[in-house]
Amino acid sequence: METLRQKQIAGLLRMLHLNDNPRLSDGGTANNSNNGDGEPAAPIWKVLVFDSFCRDVVSTVLRVNDLRDNGVTVHMQLEAQRSPIPDVPAIYFVQPKRENIARMTEDIAKDLYELYYINFASSLPRALLEEFAVQTTASGKAHQIAQVYDQYLNFLCPEENMFSIHLPSTFETIHNPSMTDIAMSSLIDNIVSSLFSVLLTLKTIPTICAPRGNAAEMVATRLDAKLREHILGSRHNLFTEDAEDILSQSRRPVLVLLDRDFDLASMFMHSWTYQALIHDIYDIRFNQIAVEKNDDAGRKSTKYYDLNVSDSFWARNADQPFPEVAVSIDDASNAFKREADEITRMGGVSSLDEMGNIDVGASTKQLQRAITTLPELTARKANIDMHMNIATSMLDAIKNRQLDDLFQIEEQLTRQTKTLILEAINDPEKKNPHDKLRLFILYLLANEAMRQADIDECEAALAAAGCDLAPLQYLHKLKRVNKMNASIS
C-alpha cells in the first residue's frame, strides 16, 4: 500500500510529465514517444515555474536531480523577473490566487514560453477561472495554454504518512482577539482545502469527529460540507478516479480534528529521541537542518544536512533514544571500517581513495566486485559522517542546556515539588531561559490547583532568569476562558 508521501510524489511526477502517467510515457505516449527502434525518446524538456508555497511543496519531496530526471531544465519563482525562453513549454504550479493569475497572464502576454501547462495546487474558484479566461483572451494568446488542471496537492509531506498544511502561526492567528470574522473564515477555508486535498490524494472518505465549540468544529463542519458537495453534486467524482481498491472505499477511517489547546503540554515537553531532539535544537525546515561548528581557530561555519526518508539510518533511528543512536552510529562506523579495510587489503592500497587507480581489467573477479561496491561504500561513509557530526553537535547542546536533566524531571512531573522546579529555574548551569519557561509551563499545566503565591514566586524566579513572561500571561488568560466555557456548557 502506497504511503501519502509516495502518492503525492506520484501526483507531482504526473504533473511534470504534462499530466500524463510517467510510466506510460516511458512506454511511448505523446509525451515520450518511441523513436522507431523500440527505445523511448528523450523526455520533453520544460521549465517549471512556481510560487513560494508550491516551491515548498515540491522541495519537500523532490530534489533538483529528480526534476532534471523528469525533464525540468530550469525551475524559477513566479514572483522573480524572468527572461523569455522561446520554443520551450512551461509548467506553472501555483496557488489559485488573483495575484498569481495576474502574473501568469502577464507572462503569456509577453510570450515568455512556447506553451503553458497551468496547474493549481487546489481547486480554482469559478470566478477566478473566468477572470483568467478573460485576461488571456484579451492578450490574444489563449491558444498557447495547453492545459489547466486542479492538482489538489496543497500540503507538505515531510514523512511517509505525516503531513503539514503549511500555515505558519495558525495557533497565534486563531487565538488573536483582534482577528475579524472574515479573516477567520478565510483561514478555516484554507485549512479545509488542504485537508480535502490530503483525503483526495489518499482516495479515502473518512468519518469526521471533532469536539464542539472551537475552531476544530468549524473545520469539521466545512470539510464535511465540501466532501458531500463533491461526492453528491459533482459530475466527476475524483475519489473513485484511479482508485486501486474500490472495496476499500467502504472501510472508512476516522478523522479526528482537535484544537491545538486540547493538548498544550506536548508543545513544550523536552524529548529524548533523536528526531525530537533535532527539532528542539536545530532550525529544521523541509527536512534540512543547519549545524554550526567551530574550527580550531574559533571560526564558525555552518553545514546543511538533509534528513529524508531515503536515509536508512534515519529511518531506523529517528524514534530511538539519543544514547542508543550514539551506539548505532558507532556500530555503523566500525562496520564500515571493517569493510573498507577488507577492500583496501584486496587492492593492496592504503585507502579507498586509491582504489580508483587500480586497473579493473587486470584485477581478479573478487577485487572487481569490491571495486563495484565503492560508490555504495562512499555514500555510506558520507551518511555516517553526517550523523556523526549531527550527534557530536547535539551532545554539546544537550550538555549546555542540560536537556537530559530536564527530560528526567518532566517524565515524573506530577511527582515533582515546587522546590525542585525552583531549583531548576535558578540553576545557572541551565543556560537557556526558554527551557526554564517550558518546564514551569508544564508544571503549571500538570498542577491545576497550584496556589497563586507559589505561581508568583516561580514567575519572579523566571523573570530573574531572563525569561519573557508574556506566554505565561496568555496561558493564564486561556485557562480562565476554558474554565468559563466549561461552566457554560
Coordinates of C-alpha atoms in Angstrom, one line a residue:
M1 CA 0.0 0.0 0.0
E2 CA 1.4 3.4 -1.0
T3 CA 2.1 6.0 1.6
L4 CA 0.8 9.5 1.5
R5 CA 4.2 10.8 0.5
Q6 CA 4.5 8.3 -2.3
K7 CA 1.1 9.3 -3.6
Q8 CA 2.0 13.0 -3.5
I9 CA 5.2 12.3 -5.3
A10 CA 3.3 10.3 -8.0
G11 CA 1.0 13.3 -8.4
L12 CA 3.9 15.7 -8.8
L13 CA 5.6 13.5 -11.3
R14 CA 2.4 13.1 -13.3
M15 CA 2.2 16.9 -13.4
L16 CA 5.9 17.1 -14.6
H17 CA 5.0 14.7 -17.4
L18 CA 2.4 17.2 -18.6
N19 CA -0.4 15.4 -16.6
D20 CA 0.3 12.0 -18.2
N21 CA 1.4 8.9 -16.3
P22 CA 5.2 8.9 -16.4
R23 CA 5.2 5.1 -16.5
L24 CA 3.0 5.2 -19.6
S25 CA 5.1 8.0 -21.2
D26 CA 8.2 5.8 -20.9
G27 CA 6.4 3.2 -23.0
G28 CA 5.7 5.6 -25.9
T29 CA 2.9 8.1 -25.3
A30 CA 2.8 11.5 -26.9
N31 CA 5.0 12.9 -24.1
N32 CA 7.8 10.4 -24.6
S33 CA 7.2 8.8 -27.9
N34 CA 9.0 5.8 -29.4
N35 CA 12.0 6.7 -31.6
G36 CA 11.3 3.8 -34.1
D37 CA 13.8 1.4 -32.7
G38 CA 11.7 0.4 -29.7
E39 CA 13.7 2.7 -27.5
P40 CA 12.0 5.6 -25.6
A41 CA 12.8 9.0 -27.0
A42 CA 14.3 11.8 -24.8
P43 CA 11.9 13.5 -22.4
I44 CA 10.3 16.8 -23.3
W45 CA 12.4 19.4 -21.7
K46 CA 10.5 22.2 -20.0
V47 CA 10.6 25.0 -17.5
L48 CA 8.9 24.8 -14.0
V49 CA 7.5 28.0 -12.5
F50 CA 6.0 28.0 -9.0
D51 CA 5.0 30.4 -6.3
S52 CA 6.6 30.2 -2.8
F53 CA 4.0 27.8 -1.3
C54 CA 4.3 25.4 -4.2
R55 CA 8.1 25.6 -4.2
D56 CA 7.9 24.3 -0.6
V57 CA 5.6 21.5 -1.6
V58 CA 8.0 20.4 -4.3
S59 CA 11.2 20.8 -2.4
T60 CA 10.0 18.7 0.5
V61 CA 9.7 15.6 -1.6
L62 CA 11.8 16.2 -4.7
R63 CA 15.4 17.3 -5.3
V64 CA 16.9 19.1 -8.2
N65 CA 18.2 15.9 -9.8
D66 CA 14.6 14.4 -9.6
L67 CA 13.3 17.4 -11.5
R68 CA 16.1 17.0 -14.1
D69 CA 15.3 13.3 -14.5
N70 CA 11.8 14.3 -15.3
G71 CA 12.6 16.8 -18.0
V72 CA 12.8 20.0 -16.0
T73 CA 15.8 22.0 -17.0
V74 CA 15.1 25.2 -15.0
H75 CA 12.9 26.0 -12.1
M76 CA 12.0 29.6 -11.2
Q77 CA 9.9 31.6 -8.8
L78 CA 6.7 33.1 -10.3
E79 CA 7.5 36.4 -8.5
A80 CA 11.0 36.7 -9.9
Q81 CA 12.0 38.6 -13.1
R82 CA 12.3 36.0 -15.8
S83 CA 13.7 36.3 -19.3
P84 CA 12.0 34.7 -22.3
I85 CA 12.9 31.1 -23.2
P86 CA 11.2 30.6 -26.6
D87 CA 10.4 27.2 -28.1
V88 CA 10.2 25.7 -24.6
P89 CA 7.0 24.7 -22.8
A90 CA 6.4 25.9 -19.2
I91 CA 4.7 24.1 -16.3
Y92 CA 3.1 26.5 -13.8
F93 CA 2.4 25.2 -10.3
V94 CA 0.7 27.9 -8.2
Q95 CA -1.9 28.6 -5.7
P96 CA -5.3 29.8 -7.0
K97 CA -4.9 33.4 -6.1
R98 CA -5.8 36.6 -8.1
E99 CA -2.2 37.9 -8.0
N100 CA -0.8 34.6 -9.4
I101 CA -3.3 34.7 -12.2
A102 CA -2.4 38.3 -13.0
R103 CA 1.3 37.3 -13.1
M104 CA 0.7 34.3 -15.4
T105 CA -1.4 36.3 -17.8
E106 CA 1.4 38.8 -17.9
D107 CA 3.9 36.1 -18.8
I108 CA 1.5 34.8 -21.5
A109 CA 1.1 38.3 -23.0
K110 CA 4.9 38.7 -23.0
D111 CA 5.2 35.4 -24.9
L112 CA 7.9 34.1 -22.5
Y113 CA 7.4 30.4 -23.4
E114 CA 6.0 28.3 -26.2
L115 CA 3.2 26.5 -24.4
Y116 CA 1.7 26.9 -20.9
Y117 CA 0.6 24.0 -18.7
I118 CA -1.2 25.6 -15.8
N119 CA -1.5 23.6 -12.6
F120 CA -3.3 25.0 -9.5
A121 CA -2.3 23.5 -6.1
S122 CA -6.0 23.4 -5.1
S123 CA -9.4 24.0 -6.7
L124 CA -9.6 27.1 -8.8
P125 CA -12.8 29.1 -8.0
R126 CA -15.1 29.7 -11.0
A127 CA -14.8 33.5 -10.6
L128 CA -11.0 33.3 -10.9
L129 CA -11.3 30.9 -13.8
E130 CA -13.5 33.3 -15.7
E131 CA -11.1 36.2 -14.9
F132 CA -8.2 34.1 -16.2
A133 CA -10.1 33.3 -19.4
V134 CA -11.0 37.0 -20.0
Q135 CA -7.4 38.2 -19.4
T136 CA -5.8 35.5 -21.7
T137 CA -8.4 36.1 -24.4
A138 CA -7.7 39.8 -24.3
S139 CA -4.0 39.1 -24.9
G140 CA -4.7 37.1 -28.0
K141 CA -2.5 34.2 -26.7
A142 CA -5.2 31.9 -25.3
H143 CA -4.3 29.2 -27.9
Q144 CA -0.9 28.8 -26.2
I145 CA -2.5 27.5 -23.0
A146 CA -2.2 23.7 -23.4
Q147 CA -3.7 22.6 -20.1
V148 CA -5.4 23.9 -16.9
Y149 CA -5.6 21.4 -14.0
D150 CA -6.5 21.4 -10.3
Q151 CA -3.9 19.2 -8.7
Y152 CA -5.1 19.1 -5.1
L153 CA -1.6 18.9 -3.7
N154 CA -1.6 21.9 -1.3
F155 CA 0.1 20.2 1.6
L156 CA 3.6 19.3 2.6
C157 CA 4.6 15.7 3.3
P158 CA 8.0 15.6 5.0
E159 CA 7.5 12.0 6.1
E160 CA 5.8 8.9 4.7
N161 CA 2.5 9.4 6.5
M162 CA 2.8 12.8 8.2
F163 CA 1.7 16.0 6.5
S164 CA 1.5 19.7 7.2
I165 CA -0.9 22.2 5.7
H166 CA 2.0 24.8 5.9
L167 CA 0.1 27.7 7.5
P168 CA 2.7 29.3 9.9
S169 CA 1.5 30.9 13.2
T170 CA -2.0 29.4 12.8
F171 CA -2.4 28.9 16.6
E172 CA -1.5 32.6 17.3
T173 CA -3.8 33.8 14.5
I174 CA -6.8 31.8 15.6
H175 CA -6.4 33.0 19.2
N176 CA -5.8 36.6 18.3
P177 CA -8.7 38.6 19.8
S178 CA -8.4 41.3 17.1
M179 CA -9.0 38.7 14.3
T180 CA -12.0 39.5 12.2
D181 CA -14.7 37.0 11.2
I182 CA -13.7 37.4 7.5
A183 CA -10.1 36.6 8.3
M184 CA -11.1 33.6 10.4
S185 CA -13.4 32.3 7.7
S186 CA -10.6 32.6 5.1
L187 CA -8.2 30.7 7.4
I188 CA -10.7 27.9 8.0
D189 CA -11.3 27.6 4.3
N190 CA -7.5 27.3 3.7
I191 CA -7.3 24.5 6.3
V192 CA -10.3 22.7 4.8
S193 CA -8.9 23.0 1.3
S194 CA -5.6 21.3 2.4
L195 CA -7.4 18.6 4.3
F196 CA -9.6 17.9 1.3
S197 CA -6.5 17.6 -0.9
V198 CA -5.0 15.1 1.6
L199 CA -8.1 13.0 1.6
L200 CA -8.4 13.1 -2.2
T201 CA -4.7 12.1 -2.6
L202 CA -5.4 9.1 -0.3
K203 CA -8.6 8.4 -2.2
T204 CA -10.5 8.0 1.1
I205 CA -13.6 9.5 2.7
P206 CA -13.4 9.4 6.5
T207 CA -15.9 9.7 9.3
I208 CA -15.1 13.1 10.9
C209 CA -15.1 13.6 14.6
A210 CA -14.4 16.9 16.4
P211 CA -15.3 18.5 19.8
R212 CA -17.9 21.2 19.9
G213 CA -17.4 24.9 20.4
N214 CA -14.0 25.7 18.9
A215 CA -12.1 26.0 15.6
A216 CA -11.9 22.3 15.1
E217 CA -15.7 22.1 14.9
M218 CA -15.8 24.8 12.2
V219 CA -13.2 22.9 10.2
A220 CA -15.1 19.6 10.6
T221 CA -18.4 21.2 9.5
R222 CA -17.0 22.8 6.4
L223 CA -14.9 19.8 5.4
D224 CA -18.0 17.6 5.7
A225 CA -19.9 20.0 3.5
K226 CA -17.1 20.1 0.9
L227 CA -16.9 16.3 0.8
R228 CA -20.7 16.0 0.4
E229 CA -20.8 18.7 -2.3
H230 CA -18.1 17.0 -4.3
I231 CA -19.5 13.5 -4.0
L232 CA -23.2 14.3 -4.5
G233 CA -23.0 17.4 -6.6
S234 CA -20.1 16.8 -8.9
R235 CA -20.4 15.0 -12.3
H236 CA -16.9 13.7 -11.9
N237 CA -16.1 12.0 -8.6
L238 CA -12.3 12.3 -8.1
F239 CA -12.4 9.9 -5.1
T240 CA -13.2 7.0 -7.4
E241 CA -10.9 8.0 -10.3
D242 CA -7.8 5.7 -10.5
A243 CA -8.8 4.2 -7.1
E244 CA -6.7 1.0 -6.7
D245 CA -9.3 -0.7 -4.5
I246 CA -12.9 0.3 -4.7
L247 CA -13.8 -2.1 -1.9
S248 CA -11.6 -0.1 0.4
Q249 CA -13.9 2.9 0.0
S250 CA -16.4 1.1 2.2
R251 CA -13.8 0.8 5.0
R252 CA -13.9 4.4 6.2
P253 CA -11.2 5.6 8.6
V254 CA -11.9 8.1 11.4
L255 CA -10.5 11.6 11.0
V256 CA -10.2 13.2 14.5
L257 CA -9.9 17.0 14.4
L258 CA -8.7 18.7 17.6
D259 CA -8.0 22.3 18.6
R260 CA -4.3 22.8 19.4
D261 CA -5.0 23.9 23.0
F262 CA -6.6 20.5 23.6
D263 CA -3.1 19.3 24.4
L264 CA -0.8 22.3 25.1
A265 CA 1.7 20.3 27.1
S266 CA 3.1 18.4 24.1
M267 CA 4.3 21.7 22.5
F268 CA 6.6 22.4 25.5
M269 CA 7.9 19.0 26.5
H270 CA 11.6 18.1 26.2
S271 CA 12.0 14.7 24.5
W272 CA 14.9 12.3 24.4
T273 CA 14.5 10.7 21.0
Y274 CA 16.8 11.5 18.0
Q275 CA 14.2 13.2 15.8
A276 CA 12.6 15.2 18.6
L277 CA 16.0 16.5 19.8
I278 CA 16.9 17.6 16.3
H279 CA 13.6 19.5 16.1
D280 CA 14.3 21.1 19.5
I281 CA 18.0 22.0 19.0
Y282 CA 18.1 23.0 15.3
D283 CA 16.2 25.1 12.9
I284 CA 14.7 22.4 10.8
R285 CA 13.0 23.4 7.5
F286 CA 11.8 20.9 4.9
N287 CA 13.8 18.1 6.4
Q288 CA 17.0 20.2 6.2
I289 CA 19.0 21.3 9.3
A290 CA 21.8 23.8 9.8
V291 CA 24.6 22.7 12.1
E292 CA 27.1 25.3 13.3
K293 CA 30.6 24.2 14.0
N294 CA 33.7 25.9 15.4
D295 CA 37.1 25.1 13.9
D296 CA 40.4 25.0 15.8
A297 CA 40.9 28.8 15.2
G298 CA 37.4 29.5 16.7
R299 CA 35.8 30.4 13.4
K300 CA 32.2 29.5 12.9
S301 CA 31.0 27.6 9.9
T302 CA 27.6 26.2 9.1
K303 CA 26.9 22.9 7.4
Y304 CA 23.5 21.9 6.0
Y305 CA 22.2 18.3 6.1
D306 CA 19.2 16.7 4.5
L307 CA 17.3 14.2 6.7
N308 CA 14.9 12.4 4.3
V309 CA 13.1 9.1 4.3
S310 CA 15.6 7.5 1.9
D311 CA 18.2 7.7 4.6
S312 CA 18.1 4.1 6.0
F313 CA 19.9 5.1 9.2
W314 CA 17.5 8.0 9.8
A315 CA 14.5 5.7 9.2
R316 CA 15.7 3.1 11.7
N317 CA 16.8 5.5 14.4
A318 CA 14.7 8.7 14.3
D319 CA 12.4 7.5 17.1
Q320 CA 15.2 5.9 19.2
P321 CA 16.6 7.4 22.4
F322 CA 19.7 9.5 21.8
P323 CA 22.1 7.2 23.7
E324 CA 21.0 4.2 21.6
V325 CA 21.5 6.3 18.4
A326 CA 25.1 7.2 19.5
V327 CA 25.7 3.4 19.9
S328 CA 24.2 2.8 16.4
I329 CA 26.4 5.4 14.9
D330 CA 29.5 3.8 16.5
D331 CA 28.4 0.4 15.3
A332 CA 27.8 1.6 11.7
S333 CA 31.2 3.4 11.7
N334 CA 33.0 0.2 12.9
A335 CA 31.2 -1.9 10.3
F336 CA 32.2 0.5 7.6
K337 CA 35.8 0.5 8.7
R338 CA 35.9 -3.3 8.6
E339 CA 34.5 -3.4 5.0
A340 CA 36.8 -0.6 3.9
D341 CA 39.8 -2.3 5.4
E342 CA 38.9 -5.6 3.6
I343 CA 38.6 -3.9 0.2
T344 CA 41.8 -1.9 0.6
R345 CA 43.6 -5.1 1.6
M346 CA 42.5 -6.9 -1.5
G347 CA 43.5 -3.9 -3.6
G348 CA 46.9 -3.6 -2.0
V349 CA 46.3 0.1 -1.3
S350 CA 46.2 2.2 1.9
S351 CA 42.8 3.9 1.5
L352 CA 39.5 3.8 -0.5
D353 CA 40.6 7.0 -2.4
E354 CA 43.4 5.0 -4.0
M355 CA 41.1 2.2 -5.3
G356 CA 40.2 4.3 -8.3
N357 CA 43.7 3.9 -9.7
I358 CA 43.6 0.1 -9.8
D359 CA 43.4 -1.4 -13.3
V360 CA 40.0 -3.1 -13.2
G361 CA 40.7 -5.2 -16.3
A362 CA 43.8 -6.8 -14.7
S363 CA 42.1 -7.4 -11.3
T364 CA 40.7 -10.6 -10.1
K365 CA 36.9 -11.1 -10.2
Q366 CA 36.7 -10.8 -6.4
L367 CA 38.5 -7.4 -6.5
Q368 CA 36.4 -6.3 -9.4
R369 CA 33.3 -6.9 -7.3
A370 CA 34.8 -5.0 -4.4
I371 CA 35.5 -2.0 -6.7
T372 CA 31.9 -2.0 -7.9
T373 CA 30.8 -1.5 -4.3
L374 CA 32.9 1.6 -4.0
P375 CA 30.0 4.1 -4.8
E376 CA 27.8 2.4 -2.2
L377 CA 30.6 2.5 0.4
T378 CA 31.3 6.1 -0.4
A379 CA 27.7 7.1 0.1
R380 CA 27.5 5.1 3.4
K381 CA 30.6 6.9 4.6
A382 CA 29.1 10.3 3.8
N383 CA 25.9 9.3 5.6
I384 CA 27.7 8.0 8.7
D385 CA 29.9 11.2 8.8
M386 CA 26.7 13.3 8.6
H387 CA 25.0 11.6 11.6
M388 CA 28.3 11.6 13.5
N389 CA 28.6 15.4 13.0
I390 CA 25.0 15.9 14.0
A391 CA 25.3 13.7 17.1
T392 CA 28.5 15.5 18.2
S393 CA 26.9 18.9 17.8
M394 CA 23.7 17.6 19.6
L395 CA 25.8 16.3 22.5
D396 CA 27.3 19.8 23.0
A397 CA 23.8 21.3 23.0
I398 CA 22.5 18.7 25.4
K399 CA 25.3 19.4 27.9
N400 CA 25.0 23.2 27.5
R401 CA 21.2 23.1 28.1
Q402 CA 21.1 20.1 30.4
L403 CA 18.3 18.6 28.3
D404 CA 18.8 15.2 29.8
D405 CA 18.1 16.6 33.3
L406 CA 15.0 18.5 32.0
F407 CA 13.7 15.3 30.3
Q408 CA 14.0 13.3 33.5
I409 CA 12.2 16.0 35.6
E410 CA 9.4 16.2 33.0
E411 CA 9.0 12.4 32.9
Q412 CA 7.8 12.5 36.5
L413 CA 6.4 15.9 36.6
T414 CA 3.3 15.1 38.7
R415 CA 5.7 13.9 41.5
Q416 CA 7.9 17.0 41.5
T417 CA 7.6 19.7 44.1
K418 CA 7.7 23.4 43.7
T419 CA 11.1 23.5 45.5
L420 CA 12.6 21.2 42.8
I421 CA 11.1 23.4 40.0
L422 CA 12.5 26.5 41.6
E423 CA 15.9 24.9 41.9
A424 CA 15.9 24.1 38.2
I425 CA 14.8 27.7 37.3
N426 CA 17.6 29.1 39.5
D427 CA 20.2 26.6 38.3
P428 CA 23.0 28.7 36.5
E429 CA 24.1 25.5 34.6
K430 CA 20.8 25.5 32.8
K431 CA 21.6 28.4 30.5
N432 CA 18.6 28.6 28.2
P433 CA 15.7 30.7 29.6
H434 CA 13.2 29.2 27.2
D435 CA 13.9 25.7 28.7
K436 CA 13.1 27.0 32.2
L437 CA 9.9 28.7 31.0
R438 CA 8.8 25.5 29.2
L439 CA 9.5 23.5 32.4
F440 CA 7.4 25.8 34.5
I441 CA 4.5 25.9 32.0
L442 CA 4.4 22.1 32.0
Y443 CA 4.4 22.1 35.8
L444 CA 1.6 24.6 35.9
L445 CA -0.5 22.6 33.4
A446 CA 0.1 19.4 35.4
N447 CA -0.9 21.2 38.7
E448 CA -4.2 23.0 38.1
A449 CA -4.6 23.6 41.9
M450 CA -1.3 25.4 42.3
R451 CA -1.5 28.3 44.8
Q452 CA -1.2 31.8 43.4
A453 CA 1.5 32.6 45.9
D454 CA 3.6 29.7 44.5
I455 CA 2.9 30.8 41.0
D456 CA 4.1 34.4 41.8
E457 CA 7.3 33.0 43.4
C458 CA 8.1 30.9 40.4
E459 CA 7.3 33.8 38.0
A460 CA 9.7 36.1 39.9
A461 CA 12.4 33.4 39.6
L462 CA 11.7 33.1 35.9
A463 CA 11.9 36.9 35.4
A464 CA 15.3 36.9 37.3
A465 CA 16.5 34.2 34.9
G466 CA 15.8 36.3 31.9
C467 CA 12.5 34.7 30.8
D468 CA 9.8 36.6 28.8
L469 CA 6.6 36.1 30.9
A470 CA 4.2 37.1 28.1
P471 CA 3.5 33.4 27.3
L472 CA 2.5 32.8 30.9
Q473 CA 0.1 35.8 30.9
Y474 CA -1.6 34.3 27.8
L475 CA -1.7 30.9 29.4
H476 CA -3.5 32.2 32.5
K477 CA -6.0 34.0 30.2
L478 CA -6.6 30.9 28.2
K479 CA -7.2 28.8 31.3
R480 CA -9.7 31.3 32.5
V481 CA -11.5 31.3 29.2
N482 CA -11.6 27.5 29.0
K483 CA -12.9 27.3 32.6
M484 CA -15.6 29.8 31.7
N485 CA -16.6 27.8 28.6
A486 CA -16.7 24.6 30.6
S487 CA -19.0 26.1 33.1
I488 CA -21.4 27.5 30.4
S489 CA -21.6 24.1 28.6

